[in-house]
Amino acid sequence: MTDRLTVVHYIPRISFTSAGLGVYMQLLAKELGKLVKIIIVTHESNADLRIENAKVIDLPLMTVTGKRCRHVFEYMLDTLQPDIVHTHGCWFPLCGLLPIWAKKRGYKVMTTIHGMLEPYIIRSNYWKRKVPALLLYQKKALKQVDCLIATAEEERQNILRLGYNDRVEVVPIGLDASTITMKTSWQNTGKIVFLSRIHPKKGIEFLLQAVADMGEELNAYTIYIYGMGDQEYIDKLQQQAHNLGVTDRVVFAGSVRGEEKWRVLREADLFVLPTHSENFGIAIAEALASGTPVITTKGTPWRDIESQHCGWWTEIGVEPTKEALRSFINMSESELETMGRNGRRLIEEKYSDTAIAKQMVNIYEKLLKE
């Protein structure tokens, strides 16, 4: 059956600025596109983000707004005649409207949530953005789709608690670790790295405060903040660093891509993501695959970091971040190497992109049989 399946994926953006969604689609398509025919519909593609094994239809957003919007998408679906319509994300209007329209045309529809129903995300701009979206389209879409996809069991439980839909499957994000070079030395470089989208939910303020509180304990290290984000918010963080007196130990280093990103992860002694909430946290997986120990929080689903001894999985906040940093400082080079190799093995054994693609196809086939 799989060689006859055609799946239309809708994702608002697949550029480097798409908050992890673009990278997710890039990783998913690479292996899934070998098993099914993938057509990705988006409004902003980026030539620098190469999508393999999929056809990309880039519709300028201005052509699918207003009265013509529904007509354009229904015509497109009826022309493509997919077996499955697979949408990604919530809160953007078409992420909610397209599943509703596709269901009315008789298509099987599933939605990958990408952490957008996590409690922290729902609370953010709740009255201004979330309530209007729920009333206008989002709740209806979530109730009508044939299946919702979470990337971790914790996210699945949070979705179920909302009570909109009990058909929730877990499909983790996969990595092709064979294409990621692991570091060969765990000798101290003096570099602690944050690498992710710069956004209030990422907990960067906790890291800055922890650095200030620890003072001379961290004298041997420089903290590098890599990523893109709203410039006003970045300015606010830089002002906080100045007020805390840590500008000599914290560097806002801008965004990195491609091989430069992998070099940064390999050279880091430690990767830190003190986030409020992540449905998965692709940057965590990339750091582990690079052989770098990780500090992250229980706002992520990465309990494996603790159980597999490849870093620290902490509570959210300044004090837990400080405790983990102190533990890291007291680790020997051989202990850090053991952590790094454990992290690489975890990615290779549990988050293979090939296994994830097969799992997604099994869900597609299950929906069609129903």
Coordinates of C-alpha atoms in Angstrom, one line a residue:
M1 CA 0.0 0.0 0.0
T2 CA 2.7 2.4 0.9
D3 CA 4.0 2.9 -2.7
R4 CA 0.5 4.3 -3.6
L5 CA 0.1 6.6 -0.7
T6 CA 0.1 10.3 -1.4
V7 CA 0.2 12.7 1.6
V8 CA -0.2 16.4 1.4
H9 CA 1.5 18.2 4.3
Y10 CA 0.5 21.7 5.1
I11 CA 3.0 23.8 7.1
P12 CA 2.9 27.7 7.2
R13 CA 6.7 28.1 6.8
I14 CA 9.7 25.9 6.1
S15 CA 12.4 28.5 6.4
F16 CA 15.2 28.7 8.9
T17 CA 13.1 31.2 10.9
S18 CA 10.1 28.8 11.3
A19 CA 10.8 28.0 15.0
G20 CA 11.9 24.4 14.4
L21 CA 9.0 23.4 12.1
G22 CA 11.1 23.8 9.0
V23 CA 13.9 21.6 10.3
Y24 CA 11.3 19.1 11.4
M25 CA 9.8 18.9 8.0
Q26 CA 13.3 18.6 6.4
L27 CA 14.2 15.7 8.7
L28 CA 10.8 13.9 8.2
A29 CA 10.7 14.2 4.5
K30 CA 14.2 12.8 4.0
E31 CA 13.1 9.3 5.0
L32 CA 9.3 9.4 4.8
G33 CA 9.5 10.6 1.2
K34 CA 11.2 7.2 0.4
L35 CA 8.0 5.4 1.6
V36 CA 5.2 7.7 0.4
K37 CA 4.7 10.5 -2.1
I38 CA 5.0 13.8 -0.1
I39 CA 3.6 17.1 -1.3
I40 CA 4.4 20.0 1.0
V41 CA 2.2 23.1 0.8
T42 CA 3.6 26.2 2.4
H43 CA 3.7 30.0 2.1
E44 CA 7.4 30.6 2.8
S45 CA 10.1 28.3 1.6
N46 CA 13.7 29.0 1.8
A47 CA 16.2 27.8 -0.8
D48 CA 18.8 27.4 2.0
L49 CA 16.7 24.8 3.8
R50 CA 16.9 21.9 1.4
I51 CA 13.9 19.5 1.4
E52 CA 14.7 16.1 -0.1
N53 CA 12.2 13.5 -1.4
A54 CA 9.2 15.9 -1.5
K55 CA 7.6 18.3 -3.9
V56 CA 7.1 21.8 -2.4
I57 CA 4.2 24.0 -3.5
D58 CA 4.9 27.6 -2.3
L59 CA 1.7 29.6 -2.3
P60 CA 2.1 33.3 -1.6
L61 CA 0.0 34.1 1.4
M62 CA -1.7 37.0 -0.3
T63 CA -3.2 34.5 -2.9
V64 CA -4.9 32.4 -0.2
T65 CA -6.5 35.0 2.0
G66 CA -10.0 36.5 2.1
K67 CA -12.9 35.0 0.1
R68 CA -10.6 33.0 -2.3
C69 CA -8.8 31.1 0.4
R70 CA -11.2 28.1 0.8
H71 CA -11.6 27.8 -3.0
V72 CA -7.9 27.7 -3.6
F73 CA -7.3 25.0 -1.1
E74 CA -10.3 22.8 -2.0
Y75 CA -9.3 23.1 -5.7
M76 CA -5.7 22.1 -4.9
L77 CA -6.8 19.1 -2.8
D78 CA -9.2 17.9 -5.4
T79 CA -6.5 18.2 -8.0
L80 CA -3.9 16.4 -6.0
Q81 CA -6.3 13.8 -4.6
P82 CA -4.2 12.8 -1.6
D83 CA -4.8 9.8 0.6
I84 CA -4.0 11.8 3.7
V85 CA -4.0 15.5 4.5
H86 CA -1.4 16.1 7.3
T87 CA -1.3 19.6 8.8
H88 CA 1.3 21.0 11.2
G89 CA 0.8 23.3 14.1
C90 CA -2.0 25.4 15.7
W91 CA -3.1 29.0 16.1
F92 CA -2.2 30.1 12.5
P93 CA -5.7 30.4 10.9
L94 CA -5.1 28.0 8.0
C95 CA -3.7 25.4 10.4
G96 CA -7.2 25.2 11.8
L97 CA -9.3 26.0 8.7
L98 CA -7.6 23.6 6.3
P99 CA -8.4 20.5 8.4
I100 CA -12.0 21.5 8.6
W101 CA -12.3 22.1 4.8
A102 CA -10.4 18.8 4.0
K103 CA -12.7 16.8 6.3
K104 CA -15.8 18.3 4.5
R105 CA -14.3 17.1 1.2
G106 CA -14.0 13.6 2.6
Y107 CA -10.3 13.4 3.2
K108 CA -8.5 11.7 6.1
V109 CA -6.8 14.4 8.1
M110 CA -4.2 14.3 10.9
T111 CA -2.4 17.1 12.7
T112 CA 1.0 17.2 14.3
I113 CA 0.7 19.6 17.2
H114 CA 4.4 20.5 17.7
G115 CA 4.0 21.5 21.3
M116 CA 1.5 24.3 20.5
L117 CA -1.1 22.9 23.0
E118 CA 1.4 22.8 25.9
P119 CA 0.1 24.6 29.0
Y120 CA 2.8 27.3 28.8
I121 CA 2.0 28.1 25.2
I122 CA -1.8 28.2 25.8
R123 CA -1.3 30.6 28.7
S124 CA 0.8 32.9 26.5
N125 CA -1.4 35.6 25.0
Y126 CA -4.4 33.6 26.2
W127 CA -7.2 36.2 26.0
K128 CA -5.7 38.1 23.0
R129 CA -4.9 35.3 20.7
K130 CA -5.7 31.8 22.0
V131 CA -9.4 32.3 23.0
P132 CA -10.4 34.0 19.7
A133 CA -8.6 31.2 17.7
L134 CA -10.3 28.5 19.8
L135 CA -13.7 30.0 19.2
L136 CA -13.3 30.7 15.5
Y137 CA -11.6 27.6 14.2
Q138 CA -9.0 25.8 16.3
K139 CA -11.2 23.8 18.7
K140 CA -13.4 22.7 15.9
A141 CA -10.4 21.5 13.9
L142 CA -8.9 19.6 16.8
K143 CA -12.2 17.8 17.4
Q144 CA -12.7 16.8 13.8
V145 CA -9.3 15.5 12.7
D146 CA -8.9 11.7 12.5
C147 CA -5.6 11.7 14.5
L148 CA -3.4 14.1 16.5
I149 CA 0.3 13.5 16.6
A150 CA 2.5 14.3 19.7
T151 CA 6.2 14.0 19.7
A152 CA 6.5 12.7 23.3
E153 CA 4.3 11.0 25.8
E154 CA 4.2 14.1 28.1
E155 CA 2.8 16.1 25.2
R156 CA 0.2 13.4 24.5
Q157 CA -1.0 13.5 28.1
N158 CA -1.3 17.3 27.9
I159 CA -3.4 17.1 24.7
L160 CA -5.7 14.4 26.2
R161 CA -6.3 16.6 29.3
L162 CA -7.8 19.3 27.0
G163 CA -10.6 16.8 26.1
Y164 CA -10.9 17.9 22.4
N165 CA -9.8 14.6 20.9
D166 CA -8.8 11.2 22.3
R167 CA -7.1 9.9 19.1
V168 CA -3.5 10.9 19.9
E169 CA -0.5 9.0 18.7
V170 CA 3.2 9.6 19.7
V171 CA 5.8 9.9 16.9
P172 CA 9.1 11.3 18.1
I173 CA 11.3 13.5 15.9
G174 CA 14.1 11.5 14.2
L175 CA 17.7 12.3 13.3
D176 CA 20.1 10.7 10.9
A177 CA 23.0 10.4 13.3
S178 CA 25.1 8.9 10.6
T179 CA 25.4 12.3 9.0
I180 CA 26.4 14.1 12.3
T181 CA 30.0 14.0 13.2
M182 CA 30.6 13.4 16.9
K183 CA 33.3 15.2 18.8
T184 CA 36.6 13.3 19.4
S185 CA 37.8 15.2 22.4
W186 CA 36.1 16.2 25.6
Q187 CA 39.0 18.4 26.8
N188 CA 37.9 21.7 28.3
T189 CA 37.3 24.5 25.8
G190 CA 35.7 27.0 28.2
K191 CA 32.5 27.1 26.0
I192 CA 29.0 26.7 27.3
V193 CA 26.4 27.0 24.5
F194 CA 22.7 27.9 24.2
L195 CA 21.6 27.3 20.6
S196 CA 17.9 27.7 19.8
R197 CA 15.3 30.3 18.8
I198 CA 15.6 33.3 21.1
H199 CA 12.2 33.5 22.7
P200 CA 10.8 34.2 26.2
K201 CA 9.8 30.6 26.6
K202 CA 13.4 29.4 26.3
G203 CA 14.4 30.5 29.8
I204 CA 17.5 32.5 28.8
E205 CA 16.8 34.9 31.7
F206 CA 17.4 31.9 34.1
L207 CA 20.7 31.2 32.5
L208 CA 21.8 34.8 32.7
Q209 CA 20.8 35.1 36.4
A210 CA 22.6 31.8 37.2
V211 CA 25.8 33.0 35.6
A212 CA 25.6 36.2 37.7
D213 CA 24.8 34.4 40.9
M214 CA 27.7 31.9 40.4
G215 CA 30.3 34.6 39.9
E216 CA 33.8 33.3 40.1
E217 CA 32.7 29.7 39.9
L218 CA 32.2 30.1 36.2
N219 CA 35.3 32.2 35.5
A220 CA 36.7 29.5 33.3
Y221 CA 33.8 29.6 31.0
T222 CA 32.1 31.9 28.4
I223 CA 28.4 31.4 27.7
Y224 CA 27.5 31.8 24.0
I225 CA 23.9 32.5 23.1
Y226 CA 23.2 31.4 19.5
G227 CA 19.9 32.0 17.7
M228 CA 17.5 34.3 16.0
G229 CA 14.6 36.1 17.5
D230 CA 12.8 39.4 17.9
Q231 CA 15.4 42.1 18.1
E232 CA 13.5 44.0 20.9
Y233 CA 13.6 40.9 23.0
I234 CA 17.3 40.3 22.3
D235 CA 18.0 43.9 23.3
K236 CA 16.1 43.2 26.6
L237 CA 18.3 40.2 27.3
Q238 CA 21.5 42.1 26.5
Q239 CA 20.3 44.9 28.9
Q240 CA 19.7 42.2 31.6
A241 CA 23.3 40.9 31.0
H242 CA 24.6 44.4 31.4
N243 CA 22.6 45.0 34.6
L244 CA 23.8 41.8 36.1
G245 CA 27.4 42.6 35.2
V246 CA 28.0 39.5 33.1
T247 CA 28.7 41.0 29.7
D248 CA 32.3 39.8 29.9
R249 CA 31.1 36.2 30.2
V250 CA 28.0 36.1 28.0
V251 CA 28.3 36.5 24.2
F252 CA 25.2 37.0 22.0
A253 CA 26.7 35.4 18.9
G254 CA 23.9 35.5 16.3
S255 CA 22.6 32.6 14.3
V256 CA 24.6 29.7 12.9
R257 CA 23.7 27.2 10.2
G258 CA 25.0 24.1 8.4
E259 CA 28.5 22.9 9.3
E260 CA 29.1 26.0 11.4
K261 CA 26.3 24.9 13.7
W262 CA 27.7 21.4 14.1
R263 CA 31.2 22.9 14.8
V264 CA 29.7 25.0 17.6
L265 CA 27.9 22.0 19.2
R266 CA 31.1 19.8 19.0
E267 CA 33.3 22.4 20.5
A268 CA 31.0 23.2 23.4
D269 CA 31.8 21.6 26.7
L270 CA 28.1 21.9 27.6
F271 CA 24.8 22.6 25.9
V272 CA 22.1 24.5 28.0
L273 CA 18.4 24.9 27.2
P274 CA 16.7 26.1 30.5
T275 CA 13.3 26.2 28.7
H276 CA 9.8 26.6 30.1
S277 CA 8.3 24.3 27.4
E278 CA 9.4 22.2 24.4
N279 CA 7.3 19.5 22.7
F280 CA 10.6 17.8 21.7
G281 CA 13.6 20.2 21.4
I282 CA 15.5 19.3 18.3
A283 CA 18.5 21.3 19.4
I284 CA 18.8 19.0 22.4
A285 CA 18.9 15.9 20.1
E286 CA 21.5 17.6 17.9
A287 CA 23.7 18.4 20.9
L288 CA 23.5 14.8 22.1
A289 CA 24.2 13.5 18.7
S290 CA 27.3 15.7 18.7
G291 CA 28.5 14.1 21.9
T292 CA 28.0 17.1 24.1
P293 CA 26.4 16.8 27.5
V294 CA 23.1 18.7 28.0
I295 CA 21.4 20.6 30.7
T296 CA 17.7 21.1 30.1
T297 CA 14.5 21.2 32.1
K298 CA 11.4 19.1 32.8
G299 CA 9.6 21.4 30.5
T300 CA 11.0 19.1 27.8
P301 CA 10.3 15.4 27.4
W302 CA 13.9 14.5 27.7
R303 CA 13.8 12.3 30.9
D304 CA 16.2 10.0 28.9
I305 CA 19.0 12.5 29.6
E306 CA 18.7 11.6 33.3
S307 CA 18.1 7.8 32.9
Q308 CA 20.8 7.4 30.3
H309 CA 23.3 9.6 32.1
C310 CA 24.0 12.0 29.3
G311 CA 23.3 15.3 31.2
W312 CA 21.0 17.0 33.6
W313 CA 17.1 17.1 33.4
T314 CA 16.2 19.7 36.0
E315 CA 13.2 21.6 37.3
I316 CA 12.6 25.0 35.7
G317 CA 14.2 28.1 37.2
V318 CA 17.4 29.7 38.3
E319 CA 18.3 27.5 41.3
P320 CA 18.0 24.2 39.4
T321 CA 20.1 25.7 36.6
K322 CA 22.8 26.7 39.0
E323 CA 22.8 23.3 40.7
A324 CA 23.3 21.5 37.3
L325 CA 26.1 24.0 36.3
R326 CA 27.9 23.3 39.6
S327 CA 27.6 19.5 39.0
F328 CA 29.0 20.0 35.4
I329 CA 31.9 22.0 36.7
N330 CA 32.9 19.2 39.1
M331 CA 32.9 16.5 36.4
S332 CA 36.2 15.1 35.1
E333 CA 37.0 14.9 31.4
S334 CA 36.5 11.2 31.4
E335 CA 33.1 11.6 33.0
L336 CA 32.0 14.2 30.4
E337 CA 33.2 11.8 27.7
T338 CA 31.1 9.0 29.1
M339 CA 28.1 11.4 29.1
G340 CA 28.8 12.5 25.6
R341 CA 29.0 8.9 24.3
N342 CA 25.9 8.0 26.1
G343 CA 24.0 10.8 24.5
R344 CA 25.2 9.8 21.0
R345 CA 24.1 6.2 21.6
L346 CA 20.7 7.4 22.8
I347 CA 20.1 9.2 19.6
E348 CA 21.3 6.3 17.4
E349 CA 19.2 3.7 19.2
K350 CA 15.9 5.6 20.0
Y351 CA 15.6 8.4 17.5
S352 CA 16.5 6.9 14.1
D353 CA 14.9 8.8 11.3
T354 CA 14.2 5.6 9.4
A355 CA 12.3 4.1 12.3
I356 CA 10.3 7.3 12.8
A357 CA 9.3 7.4 9.1
K358 CA 8.1 3.8 9.3
Q359 CA 6.1 4.6 12.4
M360 CA 4.4 7.5 10.6
V361 CA 3.5 5.3 7.6
N362 CA 1.9 2.8 10.0
I363 CA -0.4 5.5 11.3
Y364 CA -1.3 6.6 7.8
E365 CA -2.2 3.0 6.9
K366 CA -4.2 2.6 10.1
L367 CA -6.3 5.7 9.3
L368 CA -7.0 4.5 5.8
K369 CA -8.1 1.0 7.0
E370 CA -10.5 2.7 9.5

